[in-house]
Coordinates of C-alpha atoms in Angstrom, one line a residue:
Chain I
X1 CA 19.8 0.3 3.8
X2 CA 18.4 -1.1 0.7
X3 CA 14.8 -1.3 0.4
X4 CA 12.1 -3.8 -0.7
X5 CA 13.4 -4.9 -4.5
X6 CA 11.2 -6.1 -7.4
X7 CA 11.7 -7.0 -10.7
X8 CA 10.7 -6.9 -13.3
X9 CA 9.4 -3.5 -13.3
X10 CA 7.9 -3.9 -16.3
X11 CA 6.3 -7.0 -17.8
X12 CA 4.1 -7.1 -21.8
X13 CA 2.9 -10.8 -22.3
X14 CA 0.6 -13.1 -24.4
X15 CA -2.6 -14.1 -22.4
X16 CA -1.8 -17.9 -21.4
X17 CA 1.4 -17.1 -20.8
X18 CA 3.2 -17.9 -17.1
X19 CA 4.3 -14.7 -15.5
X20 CA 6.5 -14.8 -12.2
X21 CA 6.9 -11.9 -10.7
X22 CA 10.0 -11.6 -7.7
X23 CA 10.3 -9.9 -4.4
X24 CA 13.3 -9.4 -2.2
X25 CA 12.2 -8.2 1.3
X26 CA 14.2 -5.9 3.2
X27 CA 16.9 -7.6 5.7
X28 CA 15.4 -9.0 9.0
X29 CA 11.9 -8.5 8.0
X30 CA 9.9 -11.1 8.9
X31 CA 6.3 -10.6 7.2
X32 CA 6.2 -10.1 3.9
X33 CA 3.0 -9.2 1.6
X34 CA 1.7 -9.3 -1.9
X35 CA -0.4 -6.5 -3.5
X36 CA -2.2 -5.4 -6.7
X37 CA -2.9 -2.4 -7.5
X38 CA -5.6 -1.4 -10.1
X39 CA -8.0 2.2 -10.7
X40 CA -10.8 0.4 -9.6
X41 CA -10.2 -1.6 -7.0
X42 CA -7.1 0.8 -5.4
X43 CA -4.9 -1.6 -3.4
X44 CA -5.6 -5.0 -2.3
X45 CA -4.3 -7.6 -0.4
X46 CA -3.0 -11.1 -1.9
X47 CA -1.3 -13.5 0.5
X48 CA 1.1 -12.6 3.2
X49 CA 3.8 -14.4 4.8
X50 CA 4.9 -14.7 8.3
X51 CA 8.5 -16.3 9.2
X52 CA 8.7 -17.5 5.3
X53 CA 4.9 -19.2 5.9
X54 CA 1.7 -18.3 4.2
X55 CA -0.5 -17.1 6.5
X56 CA -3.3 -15.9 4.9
X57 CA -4.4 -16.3 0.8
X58 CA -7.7 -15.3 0.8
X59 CA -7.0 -12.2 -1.6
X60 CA -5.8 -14.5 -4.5
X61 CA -8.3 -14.0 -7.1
X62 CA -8.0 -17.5 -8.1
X63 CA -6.3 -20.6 -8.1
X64 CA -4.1 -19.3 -11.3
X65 CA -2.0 -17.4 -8.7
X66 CA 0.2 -18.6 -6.6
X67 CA 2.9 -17.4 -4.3
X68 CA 6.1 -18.9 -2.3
X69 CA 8.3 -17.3 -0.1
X70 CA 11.5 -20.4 -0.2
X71 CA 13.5 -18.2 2.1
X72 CA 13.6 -15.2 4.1
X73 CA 15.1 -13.4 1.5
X74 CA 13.0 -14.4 -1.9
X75 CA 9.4 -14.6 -2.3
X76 CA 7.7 -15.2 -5.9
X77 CA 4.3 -14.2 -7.0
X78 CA 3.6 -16.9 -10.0
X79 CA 0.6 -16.6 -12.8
X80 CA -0.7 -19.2 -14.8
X81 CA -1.9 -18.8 -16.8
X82 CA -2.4 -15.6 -17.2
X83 CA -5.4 -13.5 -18.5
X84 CA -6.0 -9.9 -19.8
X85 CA -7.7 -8.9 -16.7
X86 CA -4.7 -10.1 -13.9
X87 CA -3.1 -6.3 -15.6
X88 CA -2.4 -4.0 -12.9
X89 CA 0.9 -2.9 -10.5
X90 CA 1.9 -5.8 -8.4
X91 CA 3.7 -4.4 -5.2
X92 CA 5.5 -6.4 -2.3
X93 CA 5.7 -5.0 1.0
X94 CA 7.5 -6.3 3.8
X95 CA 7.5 -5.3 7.8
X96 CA 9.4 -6.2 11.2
X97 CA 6.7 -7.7 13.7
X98 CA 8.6 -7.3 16.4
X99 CA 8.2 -3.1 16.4
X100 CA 4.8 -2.5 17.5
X101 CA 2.9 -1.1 14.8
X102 CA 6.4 -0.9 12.6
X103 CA 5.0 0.2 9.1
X104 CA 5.1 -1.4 5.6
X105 CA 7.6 -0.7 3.4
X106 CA 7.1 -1.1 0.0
X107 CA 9.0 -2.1 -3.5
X108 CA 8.4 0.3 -6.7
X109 CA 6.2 -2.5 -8.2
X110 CA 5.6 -4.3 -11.3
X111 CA 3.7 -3.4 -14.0
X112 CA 1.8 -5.8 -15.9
X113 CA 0.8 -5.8 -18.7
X114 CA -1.3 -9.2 -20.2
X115 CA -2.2 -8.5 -24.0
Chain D
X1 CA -15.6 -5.9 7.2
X2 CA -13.0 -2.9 7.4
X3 CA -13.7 -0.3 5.5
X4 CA -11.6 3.0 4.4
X5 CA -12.9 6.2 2.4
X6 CA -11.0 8.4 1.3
X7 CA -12.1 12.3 0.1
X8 CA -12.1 14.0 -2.1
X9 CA -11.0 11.9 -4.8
X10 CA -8.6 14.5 -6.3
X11 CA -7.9 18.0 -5.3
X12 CA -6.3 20.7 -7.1
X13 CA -4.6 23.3 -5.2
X14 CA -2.6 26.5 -5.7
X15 CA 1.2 26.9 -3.9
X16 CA 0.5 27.9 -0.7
X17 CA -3.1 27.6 -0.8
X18 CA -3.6 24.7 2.4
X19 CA -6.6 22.3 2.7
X20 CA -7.3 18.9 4.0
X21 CA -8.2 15.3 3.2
X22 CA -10.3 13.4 4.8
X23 CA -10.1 9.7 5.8
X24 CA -13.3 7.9 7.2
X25 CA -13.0 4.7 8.4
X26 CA -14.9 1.8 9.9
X27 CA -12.7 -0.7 11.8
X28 CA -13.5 -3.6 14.5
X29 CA -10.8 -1.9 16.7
X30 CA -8.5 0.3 15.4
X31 CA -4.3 -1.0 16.1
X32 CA -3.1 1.9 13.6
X33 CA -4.1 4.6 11.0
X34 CA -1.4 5.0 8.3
X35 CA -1.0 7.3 5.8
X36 CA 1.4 7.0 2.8
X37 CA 2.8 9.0 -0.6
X38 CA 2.4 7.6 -3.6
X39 CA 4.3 9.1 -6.5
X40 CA 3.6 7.6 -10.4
X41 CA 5.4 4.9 -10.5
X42 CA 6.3 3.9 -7.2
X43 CA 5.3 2.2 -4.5
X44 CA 3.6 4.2 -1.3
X45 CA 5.7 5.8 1.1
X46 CA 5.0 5.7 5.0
X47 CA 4.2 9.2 6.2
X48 CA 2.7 8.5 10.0
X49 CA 0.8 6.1 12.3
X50 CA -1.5 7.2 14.5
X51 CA -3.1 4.9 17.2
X52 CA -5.8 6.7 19.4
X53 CA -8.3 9.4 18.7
X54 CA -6.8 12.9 19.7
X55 CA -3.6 11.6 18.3
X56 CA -1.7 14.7 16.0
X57 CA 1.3 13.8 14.1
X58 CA 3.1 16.2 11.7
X59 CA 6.0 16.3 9.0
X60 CA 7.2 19.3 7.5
X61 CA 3.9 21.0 5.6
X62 CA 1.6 18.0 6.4
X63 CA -0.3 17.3 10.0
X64 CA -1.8 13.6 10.4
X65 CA -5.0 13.9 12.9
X66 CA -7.3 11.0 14.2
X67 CA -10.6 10.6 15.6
X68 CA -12.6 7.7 16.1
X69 CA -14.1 7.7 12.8
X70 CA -12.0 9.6 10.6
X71 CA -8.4 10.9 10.0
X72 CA -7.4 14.5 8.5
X73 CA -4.2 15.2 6.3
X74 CA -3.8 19.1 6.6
X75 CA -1.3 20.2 4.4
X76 CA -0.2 24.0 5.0
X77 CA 0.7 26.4 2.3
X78 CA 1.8 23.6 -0.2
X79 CA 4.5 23.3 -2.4
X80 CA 4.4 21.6 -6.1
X81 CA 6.5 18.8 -4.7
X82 CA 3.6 17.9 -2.6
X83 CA 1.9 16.7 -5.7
X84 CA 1.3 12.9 -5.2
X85 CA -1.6 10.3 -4.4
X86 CA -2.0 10.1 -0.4
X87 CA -3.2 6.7 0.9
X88 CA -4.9 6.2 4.2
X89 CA -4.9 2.5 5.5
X90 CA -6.0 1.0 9.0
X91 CA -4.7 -2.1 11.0
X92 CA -7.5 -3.8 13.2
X93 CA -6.5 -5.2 16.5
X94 CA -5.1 -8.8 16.9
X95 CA -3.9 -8.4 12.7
X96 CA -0.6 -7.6 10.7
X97 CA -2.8 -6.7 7.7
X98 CA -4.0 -3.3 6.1
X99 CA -7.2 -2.2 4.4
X100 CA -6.4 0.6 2.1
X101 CA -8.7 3.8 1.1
X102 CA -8.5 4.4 -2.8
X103 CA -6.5 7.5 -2.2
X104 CA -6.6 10.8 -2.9
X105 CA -4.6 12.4 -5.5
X106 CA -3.1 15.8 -5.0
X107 CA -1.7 18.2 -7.7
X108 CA -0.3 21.5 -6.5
X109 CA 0.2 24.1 -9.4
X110 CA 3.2 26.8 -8.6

């Protein structure tokens, strides 16, 4: 079975500039998560998404990010605009609710890079 | 608020030479303690869930322990391919959500 998929993998832009960064779960999964990634900080916790609705954003950093999830399939992870300091490994991880305790799986990430 | 620490930070080990990382953890009810691999460049791997204290859980060179305040990785007579960042993350009762330790990252020399 295929896995969570992201692209890019790899993202250099201009601060200011919109970055939107792309997540396809895997099949059936119906929660779906947004991380980032950073030395510091390790891995945190952005939005997630239950059944294609946003349940809970309070780990967006500010109101520059913003994510959808328009289907099961597709969720998006938009920033604008950006800033040097949103650099770090954005990873999307998505899970089946109705296996107790079923894990997270997770996509290879993006790297981004805001110069 | 959760909270997740992992030690030691790093850990440098011989092949074969086996050792432990620790996990503690402060949860308001504990649904699940995960651990993953992370290799450069990836995203983390699920190793095991455990949901009690007294729990054991093992895969090939590694053993997953829990008890109500911290969680062990043992890893037995390890092997270069072992080398990778372990993550240990809990899952509080009544919440689909993890809170993720800062990880510990492994290098095994042959």
């Amino acid at each position: 079975d295929a896995g969570v998929i992201q692209s890019p993998r790899h993202e250099v832009t201009e601060m200011g500039q919109e970055v939107t960064l792309r997540c396809k779960p895997i099949s059936g999964h119906d929660y779906l998560f947004w991380y980032r990634q950073t030395m510091m900080r390790g891995l945190e916790l952005l939005i997630y998404f239950n059944n294609n609705v946003p349940i809970d954003d309070s780990g967006m950093p500010e109101d520059r990010f913003s994510a959808k999830m328009p289907n099961a399939s597709f969720s998006t992870l938009k920033i604008q605009p950006s800033e040097p300091r949103d650099s770090a490994v954005y990873f999307c991880a998505s899970s089946l609710a109705r296996v107790r305790n079923q894990p997270q799986h997770f996509g290879d990430g993006t790297r981004l890079s805001i110069l | 608020e959760d909270q997740v620490t992992q030690s030691p930070e790093a850990l440098r080990l011989q092949e074969g030479e086996s050792s432990s990382l620790n996990c503690s953890y402060t949860v308001s009810g504990l649904r699940g303690l995960f651990w993953y691999r992370q290799d450069p460049g990836k995203g983390p791997e699920f190793l095991f869930t455990l949901y009690s204290a007294g729990e054991e859980k093992e895969k090939e060179r590694l053993k997953a322990t829990l008890t109500k305040k911290e969680s062990f990785l043992h890893i037995t007579a390890p092997k270069p391919e072992d080398s990778a960042t372990y993550l240990c993350a809990v899952q509080p009762k009544g919440y689909s959500t993890l809170t993720f330790g800062k990880g510990t990252m492994l290098l095994v020399s042959p």
